[in-house]
GROMACS .gro file of C-alpha atoms in nm:
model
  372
    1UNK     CA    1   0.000   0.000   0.000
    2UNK     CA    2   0.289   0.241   0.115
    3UNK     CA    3   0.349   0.274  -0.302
    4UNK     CA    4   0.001   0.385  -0.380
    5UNK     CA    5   0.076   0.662  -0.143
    6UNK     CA    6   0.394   0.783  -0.320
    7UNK     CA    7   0.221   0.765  -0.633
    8UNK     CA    8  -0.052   0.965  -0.504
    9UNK     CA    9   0.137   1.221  -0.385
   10UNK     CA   10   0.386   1.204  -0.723
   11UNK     CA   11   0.058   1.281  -0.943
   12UNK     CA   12  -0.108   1.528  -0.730
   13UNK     CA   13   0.187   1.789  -0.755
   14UNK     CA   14   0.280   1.731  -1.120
   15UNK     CA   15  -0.077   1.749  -1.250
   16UNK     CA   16  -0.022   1.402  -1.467
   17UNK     CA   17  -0.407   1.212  -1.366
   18UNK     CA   18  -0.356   0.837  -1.250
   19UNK     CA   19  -0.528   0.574  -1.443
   20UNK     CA   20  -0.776   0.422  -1.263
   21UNK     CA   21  -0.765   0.167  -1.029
   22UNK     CA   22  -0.860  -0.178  -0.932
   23UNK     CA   23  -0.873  -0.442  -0.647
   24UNK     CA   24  -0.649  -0.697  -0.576
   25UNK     CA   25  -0.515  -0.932  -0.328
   26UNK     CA   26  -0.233  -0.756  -0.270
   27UNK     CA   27  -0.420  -0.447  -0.213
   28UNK     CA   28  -0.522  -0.151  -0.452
   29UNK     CA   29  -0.302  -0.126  -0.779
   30UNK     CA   30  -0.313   0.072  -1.066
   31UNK     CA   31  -0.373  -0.067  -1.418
   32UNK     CA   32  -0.446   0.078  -1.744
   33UNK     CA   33  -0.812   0.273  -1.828
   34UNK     CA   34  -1.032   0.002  -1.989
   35UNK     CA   35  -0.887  -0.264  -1.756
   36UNK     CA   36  -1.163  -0.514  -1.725
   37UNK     CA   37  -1.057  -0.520  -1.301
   38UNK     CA   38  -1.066  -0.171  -1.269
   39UNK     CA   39  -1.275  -0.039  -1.017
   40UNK     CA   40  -1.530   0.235  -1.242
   41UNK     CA   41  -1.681   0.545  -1.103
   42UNK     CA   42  -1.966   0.546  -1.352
   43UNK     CA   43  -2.114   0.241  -1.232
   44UNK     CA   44  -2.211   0.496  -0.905
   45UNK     CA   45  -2.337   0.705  -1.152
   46UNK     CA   46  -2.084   0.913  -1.077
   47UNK     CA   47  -2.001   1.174  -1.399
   48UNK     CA   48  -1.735   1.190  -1.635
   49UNK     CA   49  -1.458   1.392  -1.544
   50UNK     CA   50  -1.542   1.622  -1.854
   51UNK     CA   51  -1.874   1.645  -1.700
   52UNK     CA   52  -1.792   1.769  -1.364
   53UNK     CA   53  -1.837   2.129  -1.321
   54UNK     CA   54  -1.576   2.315  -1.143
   55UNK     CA   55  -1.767   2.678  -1.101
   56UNK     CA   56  -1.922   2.577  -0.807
   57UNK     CA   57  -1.919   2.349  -0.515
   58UNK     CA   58  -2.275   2.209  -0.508
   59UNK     CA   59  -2.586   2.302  -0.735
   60UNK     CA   60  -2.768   2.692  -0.724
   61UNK     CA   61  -2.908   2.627  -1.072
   62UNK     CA   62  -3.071   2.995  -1.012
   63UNK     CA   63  -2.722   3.139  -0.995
   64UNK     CA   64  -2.596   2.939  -1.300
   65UNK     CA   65  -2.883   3.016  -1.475
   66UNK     CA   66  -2.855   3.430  -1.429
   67UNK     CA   67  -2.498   3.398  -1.460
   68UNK     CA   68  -2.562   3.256  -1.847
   69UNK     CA   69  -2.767   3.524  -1.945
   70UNK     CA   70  -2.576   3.795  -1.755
   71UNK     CA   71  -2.215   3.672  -1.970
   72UNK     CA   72  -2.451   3.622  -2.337
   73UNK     CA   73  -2.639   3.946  -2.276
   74UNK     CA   74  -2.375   4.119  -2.107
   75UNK     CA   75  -2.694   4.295  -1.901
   76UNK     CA   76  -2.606   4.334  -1.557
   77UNK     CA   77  -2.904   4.357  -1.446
   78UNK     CA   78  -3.016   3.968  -1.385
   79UNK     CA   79  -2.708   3.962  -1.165
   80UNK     CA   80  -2.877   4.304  -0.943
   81UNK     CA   81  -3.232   4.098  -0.891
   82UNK     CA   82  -3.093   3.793  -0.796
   83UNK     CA   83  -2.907   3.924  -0.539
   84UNK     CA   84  -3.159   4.167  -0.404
   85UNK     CA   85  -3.357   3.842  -0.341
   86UNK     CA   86  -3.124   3.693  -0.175
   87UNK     CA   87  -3.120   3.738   0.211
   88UNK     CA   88  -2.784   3.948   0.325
   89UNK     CA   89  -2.707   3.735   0.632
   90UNK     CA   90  -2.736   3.389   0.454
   91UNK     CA   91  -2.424   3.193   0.277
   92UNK     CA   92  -2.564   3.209  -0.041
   93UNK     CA   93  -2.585   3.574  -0.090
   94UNK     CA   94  -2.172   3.576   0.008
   95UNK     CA   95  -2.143   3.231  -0.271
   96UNK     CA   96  -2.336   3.468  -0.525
   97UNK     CA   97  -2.155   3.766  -0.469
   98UNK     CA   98  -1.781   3.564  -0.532
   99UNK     CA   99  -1.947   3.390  -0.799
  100UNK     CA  100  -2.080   3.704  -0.967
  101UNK     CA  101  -1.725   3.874  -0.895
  102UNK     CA  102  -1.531   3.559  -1.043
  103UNK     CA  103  -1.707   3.570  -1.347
  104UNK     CA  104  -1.625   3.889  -1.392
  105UNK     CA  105  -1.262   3.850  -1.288
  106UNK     CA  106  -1.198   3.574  -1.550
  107UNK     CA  107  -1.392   3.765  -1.850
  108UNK     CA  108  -1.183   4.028  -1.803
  109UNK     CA  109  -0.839   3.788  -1.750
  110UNK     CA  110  -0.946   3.604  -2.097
  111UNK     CA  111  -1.060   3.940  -2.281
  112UNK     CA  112  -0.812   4.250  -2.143
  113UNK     CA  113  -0.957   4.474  -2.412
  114UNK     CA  114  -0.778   4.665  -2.658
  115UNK     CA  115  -0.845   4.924  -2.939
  116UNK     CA  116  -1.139   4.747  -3.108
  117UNK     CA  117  -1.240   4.509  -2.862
  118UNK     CA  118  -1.441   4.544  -2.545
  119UNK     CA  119  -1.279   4.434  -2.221
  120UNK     CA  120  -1.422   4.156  -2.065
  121UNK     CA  121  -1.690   4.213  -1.732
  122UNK     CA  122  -1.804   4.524  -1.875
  123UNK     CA  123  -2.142   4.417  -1.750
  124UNK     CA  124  -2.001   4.506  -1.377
  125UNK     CA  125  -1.850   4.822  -1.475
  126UNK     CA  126  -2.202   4.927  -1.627
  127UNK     CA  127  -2.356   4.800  -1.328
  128UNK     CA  128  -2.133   5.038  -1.105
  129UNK     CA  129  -2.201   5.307  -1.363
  130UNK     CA  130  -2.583   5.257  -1.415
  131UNK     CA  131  -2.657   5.148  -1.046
  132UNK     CA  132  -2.428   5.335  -0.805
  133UNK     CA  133  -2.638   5.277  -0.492
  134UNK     CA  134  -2.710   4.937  -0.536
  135UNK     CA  135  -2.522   4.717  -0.238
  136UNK     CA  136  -2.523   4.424  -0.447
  137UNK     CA  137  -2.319   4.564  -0.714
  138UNK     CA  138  -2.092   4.748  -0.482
  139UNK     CA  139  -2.024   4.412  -0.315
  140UNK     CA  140  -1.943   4.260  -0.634
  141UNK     CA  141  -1.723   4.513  -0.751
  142UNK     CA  142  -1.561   4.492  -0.386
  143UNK     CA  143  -1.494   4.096  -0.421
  144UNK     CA  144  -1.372   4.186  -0.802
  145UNK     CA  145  -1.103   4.400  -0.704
  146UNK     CA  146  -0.991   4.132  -0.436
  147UNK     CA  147  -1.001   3.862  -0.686
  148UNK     CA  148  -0.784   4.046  -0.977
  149UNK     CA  149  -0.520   4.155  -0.671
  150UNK     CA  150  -0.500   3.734  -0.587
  151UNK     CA  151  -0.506   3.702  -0.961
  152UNK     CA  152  -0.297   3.903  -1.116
  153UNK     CA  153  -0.073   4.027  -0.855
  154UNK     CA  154   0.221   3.904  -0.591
  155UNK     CA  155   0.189   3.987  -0.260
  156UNK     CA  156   0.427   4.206  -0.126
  157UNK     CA  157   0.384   4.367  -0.474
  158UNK     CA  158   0.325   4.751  -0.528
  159UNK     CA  159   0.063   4.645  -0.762
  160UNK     CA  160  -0.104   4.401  -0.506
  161UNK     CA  161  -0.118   4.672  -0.251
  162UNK     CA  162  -0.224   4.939  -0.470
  163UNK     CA  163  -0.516   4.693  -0.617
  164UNK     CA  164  -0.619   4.551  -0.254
  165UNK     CA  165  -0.609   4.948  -0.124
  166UNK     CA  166  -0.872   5.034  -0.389
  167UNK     CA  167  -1.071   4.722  -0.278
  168UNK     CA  168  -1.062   4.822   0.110
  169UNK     CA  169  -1.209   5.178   0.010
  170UNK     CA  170  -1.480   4.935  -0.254
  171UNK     CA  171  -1.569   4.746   0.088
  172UNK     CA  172  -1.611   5.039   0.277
  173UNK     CA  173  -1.868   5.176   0.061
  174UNK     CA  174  -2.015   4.863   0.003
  175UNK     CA  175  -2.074   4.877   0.375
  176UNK     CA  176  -2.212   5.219   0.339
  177UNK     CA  177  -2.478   5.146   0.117
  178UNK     CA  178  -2.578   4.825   0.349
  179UNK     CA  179  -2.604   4.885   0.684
  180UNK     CA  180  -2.601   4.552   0.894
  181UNK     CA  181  -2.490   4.358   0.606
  182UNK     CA  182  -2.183   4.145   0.680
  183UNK     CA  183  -2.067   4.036   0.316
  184UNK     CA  184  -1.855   4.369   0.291
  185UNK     CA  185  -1.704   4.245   0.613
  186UNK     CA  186  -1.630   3.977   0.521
  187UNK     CA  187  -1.461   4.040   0.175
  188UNK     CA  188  -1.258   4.269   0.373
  189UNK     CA  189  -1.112   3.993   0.516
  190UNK     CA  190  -0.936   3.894   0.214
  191UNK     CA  191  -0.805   4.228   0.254
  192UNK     CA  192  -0.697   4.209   0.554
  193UNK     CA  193  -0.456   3.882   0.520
  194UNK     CA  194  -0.329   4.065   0.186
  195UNK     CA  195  -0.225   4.424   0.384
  196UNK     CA  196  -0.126   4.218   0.662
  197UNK     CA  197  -0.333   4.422   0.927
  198UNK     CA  198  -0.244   4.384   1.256
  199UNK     CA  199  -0.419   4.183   1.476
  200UNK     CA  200  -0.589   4.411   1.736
  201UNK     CA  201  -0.770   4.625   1.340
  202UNK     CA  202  -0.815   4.228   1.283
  203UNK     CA  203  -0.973   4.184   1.574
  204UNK     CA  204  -1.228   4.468   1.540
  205UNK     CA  205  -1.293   4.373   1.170
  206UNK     CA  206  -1.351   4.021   1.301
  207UNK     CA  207  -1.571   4.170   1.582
  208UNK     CA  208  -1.785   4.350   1.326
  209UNK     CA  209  -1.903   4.040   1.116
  210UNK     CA  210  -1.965   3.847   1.466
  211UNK     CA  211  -2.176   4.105   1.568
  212UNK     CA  212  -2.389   4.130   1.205
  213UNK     CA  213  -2.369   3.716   1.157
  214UNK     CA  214  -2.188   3.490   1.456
  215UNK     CA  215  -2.195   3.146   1.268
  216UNK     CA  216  -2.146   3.252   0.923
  217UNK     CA  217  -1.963   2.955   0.810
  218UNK     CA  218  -1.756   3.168   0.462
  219UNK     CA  219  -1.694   3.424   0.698
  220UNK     CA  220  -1.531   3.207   0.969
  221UNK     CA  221  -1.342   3.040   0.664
  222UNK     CA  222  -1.224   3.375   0.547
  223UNK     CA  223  -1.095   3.463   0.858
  224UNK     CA  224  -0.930   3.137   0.939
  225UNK     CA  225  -0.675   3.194   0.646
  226UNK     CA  226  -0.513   3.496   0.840
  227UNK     CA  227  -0.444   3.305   1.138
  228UNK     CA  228  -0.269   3.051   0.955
  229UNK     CA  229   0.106   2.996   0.976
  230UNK     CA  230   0.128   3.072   0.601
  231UNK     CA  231  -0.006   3.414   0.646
  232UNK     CA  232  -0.033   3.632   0.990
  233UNK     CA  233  -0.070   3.386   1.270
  234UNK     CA  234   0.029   3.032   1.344
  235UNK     CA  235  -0.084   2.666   1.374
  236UNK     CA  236  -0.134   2.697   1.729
  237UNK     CA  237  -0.354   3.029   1.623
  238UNK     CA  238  -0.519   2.858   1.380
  239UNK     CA  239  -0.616   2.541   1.534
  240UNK     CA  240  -0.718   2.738   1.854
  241UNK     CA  241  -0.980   2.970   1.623
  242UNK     CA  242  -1.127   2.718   1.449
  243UNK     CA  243  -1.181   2.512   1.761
  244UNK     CA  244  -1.335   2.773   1.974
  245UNK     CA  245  -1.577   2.807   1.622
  246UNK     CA  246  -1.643   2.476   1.667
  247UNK     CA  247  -1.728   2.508   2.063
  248UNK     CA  248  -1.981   2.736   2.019
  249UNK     CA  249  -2.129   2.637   1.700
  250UNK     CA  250  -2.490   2.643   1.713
  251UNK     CA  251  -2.684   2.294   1.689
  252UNK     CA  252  -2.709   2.193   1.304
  253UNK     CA  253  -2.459   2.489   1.241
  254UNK     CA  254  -2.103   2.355   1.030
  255UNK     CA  255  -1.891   2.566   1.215
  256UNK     CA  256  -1.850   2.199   1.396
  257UNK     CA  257  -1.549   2.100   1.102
  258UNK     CA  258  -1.384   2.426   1.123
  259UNK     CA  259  -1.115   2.205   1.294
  260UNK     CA  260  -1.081   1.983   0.975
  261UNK     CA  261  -1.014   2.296   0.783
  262UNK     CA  262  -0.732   2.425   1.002
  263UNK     CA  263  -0.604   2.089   0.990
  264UNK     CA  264  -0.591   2.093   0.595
  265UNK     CA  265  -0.416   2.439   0.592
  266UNK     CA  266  -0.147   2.298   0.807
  267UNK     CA  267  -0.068   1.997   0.569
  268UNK     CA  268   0.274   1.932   0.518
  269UNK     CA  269   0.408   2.024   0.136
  270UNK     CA  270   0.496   1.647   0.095
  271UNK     CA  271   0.357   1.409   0.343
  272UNK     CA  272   0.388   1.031   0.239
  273UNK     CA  273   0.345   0.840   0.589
  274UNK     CA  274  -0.007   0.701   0.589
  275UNK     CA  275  -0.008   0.727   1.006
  276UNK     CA  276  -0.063   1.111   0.985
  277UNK     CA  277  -0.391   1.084   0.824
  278UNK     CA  278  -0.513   0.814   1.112
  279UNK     CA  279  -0.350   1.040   1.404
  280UNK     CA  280  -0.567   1.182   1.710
  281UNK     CA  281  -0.545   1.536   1.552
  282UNK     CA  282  -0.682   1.434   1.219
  283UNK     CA  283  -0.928   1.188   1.355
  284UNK     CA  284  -1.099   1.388   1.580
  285UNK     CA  285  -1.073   1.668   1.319
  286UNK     CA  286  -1.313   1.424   1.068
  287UNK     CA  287  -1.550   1.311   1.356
  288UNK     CA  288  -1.631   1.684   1.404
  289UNK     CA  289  -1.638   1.721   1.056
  290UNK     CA  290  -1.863   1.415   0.982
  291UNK     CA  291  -2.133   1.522   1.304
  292UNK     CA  292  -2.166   1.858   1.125
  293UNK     CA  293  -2.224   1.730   0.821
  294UNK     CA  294  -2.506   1.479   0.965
  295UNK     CA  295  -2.666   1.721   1.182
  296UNK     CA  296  -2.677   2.021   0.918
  297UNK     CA  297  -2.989   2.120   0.721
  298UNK     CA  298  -3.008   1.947   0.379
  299UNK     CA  299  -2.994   2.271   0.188
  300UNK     CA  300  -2.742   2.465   0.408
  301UNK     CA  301  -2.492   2.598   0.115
  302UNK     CA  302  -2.189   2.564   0.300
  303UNK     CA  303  -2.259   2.140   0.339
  304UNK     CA  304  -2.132   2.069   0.020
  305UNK     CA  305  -1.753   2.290   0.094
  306UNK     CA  306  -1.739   2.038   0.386
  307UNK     CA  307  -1.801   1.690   0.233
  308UNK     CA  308  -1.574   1.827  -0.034
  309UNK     CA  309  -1.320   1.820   0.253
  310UNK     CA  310  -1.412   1.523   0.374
  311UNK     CA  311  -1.337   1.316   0.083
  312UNK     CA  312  -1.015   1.369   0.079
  313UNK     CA  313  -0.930   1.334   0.404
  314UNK     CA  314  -1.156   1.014   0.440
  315UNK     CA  315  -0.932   0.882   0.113
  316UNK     CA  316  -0.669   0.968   0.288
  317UNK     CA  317  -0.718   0.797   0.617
  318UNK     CA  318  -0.844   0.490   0.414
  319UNK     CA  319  -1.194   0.512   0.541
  320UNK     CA  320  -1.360   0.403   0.210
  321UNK     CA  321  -1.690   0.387   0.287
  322UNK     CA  322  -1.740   0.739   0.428
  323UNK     CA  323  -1.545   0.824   0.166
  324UNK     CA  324  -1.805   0.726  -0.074
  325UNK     CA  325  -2.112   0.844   0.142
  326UNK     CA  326  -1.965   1.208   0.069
  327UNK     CA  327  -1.912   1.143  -0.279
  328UNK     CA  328  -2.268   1.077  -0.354
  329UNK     CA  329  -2.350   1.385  -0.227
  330UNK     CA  330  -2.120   1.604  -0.408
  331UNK     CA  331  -2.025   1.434  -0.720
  332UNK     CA  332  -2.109   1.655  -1.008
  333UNK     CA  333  -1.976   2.006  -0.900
  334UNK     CA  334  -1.585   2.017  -0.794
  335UNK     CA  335  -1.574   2.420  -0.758
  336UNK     CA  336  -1.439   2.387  -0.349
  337UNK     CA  337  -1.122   2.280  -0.161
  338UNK     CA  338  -0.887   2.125  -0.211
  339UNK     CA  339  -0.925   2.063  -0.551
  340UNK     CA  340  -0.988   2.429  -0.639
  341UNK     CA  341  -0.604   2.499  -0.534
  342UNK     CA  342  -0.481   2.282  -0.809
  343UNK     CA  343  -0.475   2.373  -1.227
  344UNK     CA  344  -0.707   2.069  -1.250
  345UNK     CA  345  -1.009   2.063  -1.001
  346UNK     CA  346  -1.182   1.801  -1.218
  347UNK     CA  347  -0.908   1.580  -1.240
  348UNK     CA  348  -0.772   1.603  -0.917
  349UNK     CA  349  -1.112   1.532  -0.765
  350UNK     CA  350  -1.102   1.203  -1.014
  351UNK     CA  351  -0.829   1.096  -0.880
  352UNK     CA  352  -0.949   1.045  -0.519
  353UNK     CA  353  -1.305   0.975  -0.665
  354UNK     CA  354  -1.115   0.669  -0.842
  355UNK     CA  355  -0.908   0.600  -0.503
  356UNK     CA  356  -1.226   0.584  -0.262
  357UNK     CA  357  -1.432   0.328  -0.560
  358UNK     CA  358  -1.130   0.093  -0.553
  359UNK     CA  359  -1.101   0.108  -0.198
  360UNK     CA  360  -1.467   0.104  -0.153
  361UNK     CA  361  -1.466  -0.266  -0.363
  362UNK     CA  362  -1.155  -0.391  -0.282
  363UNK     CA  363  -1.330  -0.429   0.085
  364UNK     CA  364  -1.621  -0.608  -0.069
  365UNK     CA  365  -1.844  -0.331  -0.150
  366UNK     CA  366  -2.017  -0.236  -0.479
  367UNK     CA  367  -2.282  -0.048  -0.636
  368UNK     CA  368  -2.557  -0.287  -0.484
  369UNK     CA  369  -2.442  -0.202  -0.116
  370UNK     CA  370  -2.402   0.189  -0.125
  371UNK     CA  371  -2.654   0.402   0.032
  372UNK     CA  372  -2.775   0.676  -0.136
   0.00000   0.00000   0.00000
């Protein structure tokens, strides 16, 4: 088993997909596509990799469908209604406004513009233009500017401050126009990690969104990122944040696998000793993960960000089973960590999609026994 786990780890940072896999009594091996032993996904009715959908991490077929007429119309305006009727406290209004503000981000990265053709996103600038009261608009543009600075930008940069500096005055009016609202908060907090603030003006911005939404799951996610080791903080930060999130998480609330999420930001670079992923830390980090997941409303749109999670640590940890109980949740839409943080979301999500079915049937289960 020990050289599955190199493997693993050899095609996850170079990108190159492993064929899939099959059962055997030596354990789980990998053999060519087309293999008549290997273990296939579709027989779960799972999708094709060129089928999965990487834009989002679970369905909001009202926010696909706005977002197709918004880029063929280039009318801004679709966008402005759906969010209006959206409530400001929820998750989904802060999903719509980074989806809105992504789209946007990557018309304008495939189509900069030029003498006789029209930038990309113009749709948001009109909508700023056209509509300069609207808070929805002034969030987007707000979560824009963070985007390109992440996007196009270093940190450190004179370019990422200057672009991040024109997003914190963007959230500030955002914030203006909606009094009690927490999304411009929270897309401040983006700002925050990238101007390194220190932590007592953290502290107060992280005060403010408490005070407007206490168990916003995106916002607690947001904020977790600063207290990492990578950024402003530490592990010891970190782990302590997202556990005290997870103490006083509300029944049914997610904010019960914050721990899990701290736990994947502190993953070692290259990590090859199976043990890790079965130690106390990580498997108390998945039980917490796994209650919130059972306990939380069917339609809460943060559930699907945390199975996401939970498949790969459950692959990881060998727990094939669970591993597949996630996966028929999710399978379809790849748009959340980790496999967001690769060039490949679909195809990295394969990968451990293919690892959990082989595991799943080289321990005597198959389609016939998997709960749905």
């Amino acid at each position: 088993m020990e050289i599955l786990w190199v493997l693993m780890a050899l095609a996850m940072f170079s990108m190159v997909l492993l064929p899939v896999l099959r059962r055997r009594r030596a354990g789980i091996q990998l053999v060519s596509p087309g293999d008549p032993d290997a273990a296939d996904p579709a027989n779960y009715g799972f999708l094709r990799q060129e089928e999965l959908d990487v834009r989002m991490p679970g369905p909001d077929q009202d926010l696909l469908d706005v977002l197709d007429v918004v880029q063929r119309t280039q009318d801004y305006r679709a966008a402005a209604q759906l969010l209006a009727g959206t409530e400001k406290e929820g998750e989904t209004r802060w999903q719509r406004v980074q989806a809105f503000a992504g789209a946007a981000s990557l018309e304008l990265q495939q189509r900069p513009g030029g003498v006789s053709e029209t930038p990309g996103g113009q749709w948001l600038r009109v909508w700023r233009a056209e509509a300069p009261k609207d808070p929805g608009g002034a969030a987007v543009h707000a979560e824009f500017l963070v985007q390109q600075a992440w996007r196009t930008s270093t940190p450190g940069t004179d370019d990422f401050r200057i672009i991040m500096e024109e997003a914190k005055a963007a959230c500030a009016e955002a914030a203006l126009l909606a009094p009690g609202d927490p999304i411009p908060y929270i897309i401040e907090l983006s700002v925050a990690r990238g101007l390194a603030y220190p932590q007592p003006e953290f502290e107060r911005l992280w005060l403010t969104i408490v005070d407007r939404a206490p168990a916003h799951m995106g916002a607690h996610l947001a904020a977790l990122h600063y207290w990492c080791e990578k950024w402003h903080g530490s592990r010891e930060l970190a782990y302590s944040f997202a556990e005290a999130a997870a103490s006083r998480a509300p029944q049914g609330s997610l904010l019960a696998a914050m721990p899990l999420f701290a736990v994947f930001e502190h993953l070692p670079e290259v990590n090859l000793v199976r043990s890790f992923y079965q130690s106390e830390v990580v498997t108390k980090a998945i039980h917490g993960a796994l209650f919130a997941v059972q306990s939380a409303r069917p339609d809460d749109p943060m559930l699907a960000h945390v199975r996401h999670l939970l498949v790969f640590f459950l692959v990881r940890s060998e727990r094939w089973a669970e591993a597949m109980a996630q996966l028929v949740h999710v399978d379809g839409h790849v748009g959340a960590l980790p496999w967001t943080l690769t060039s490949d979301p679909a195809g990295d999500y394969a990968i451990f999609r293919a690892l959990a079915v082989a595991g799943y049937e080289a321990n005597g289960g198959s389609p016939a026994t998997l709960l749905h």
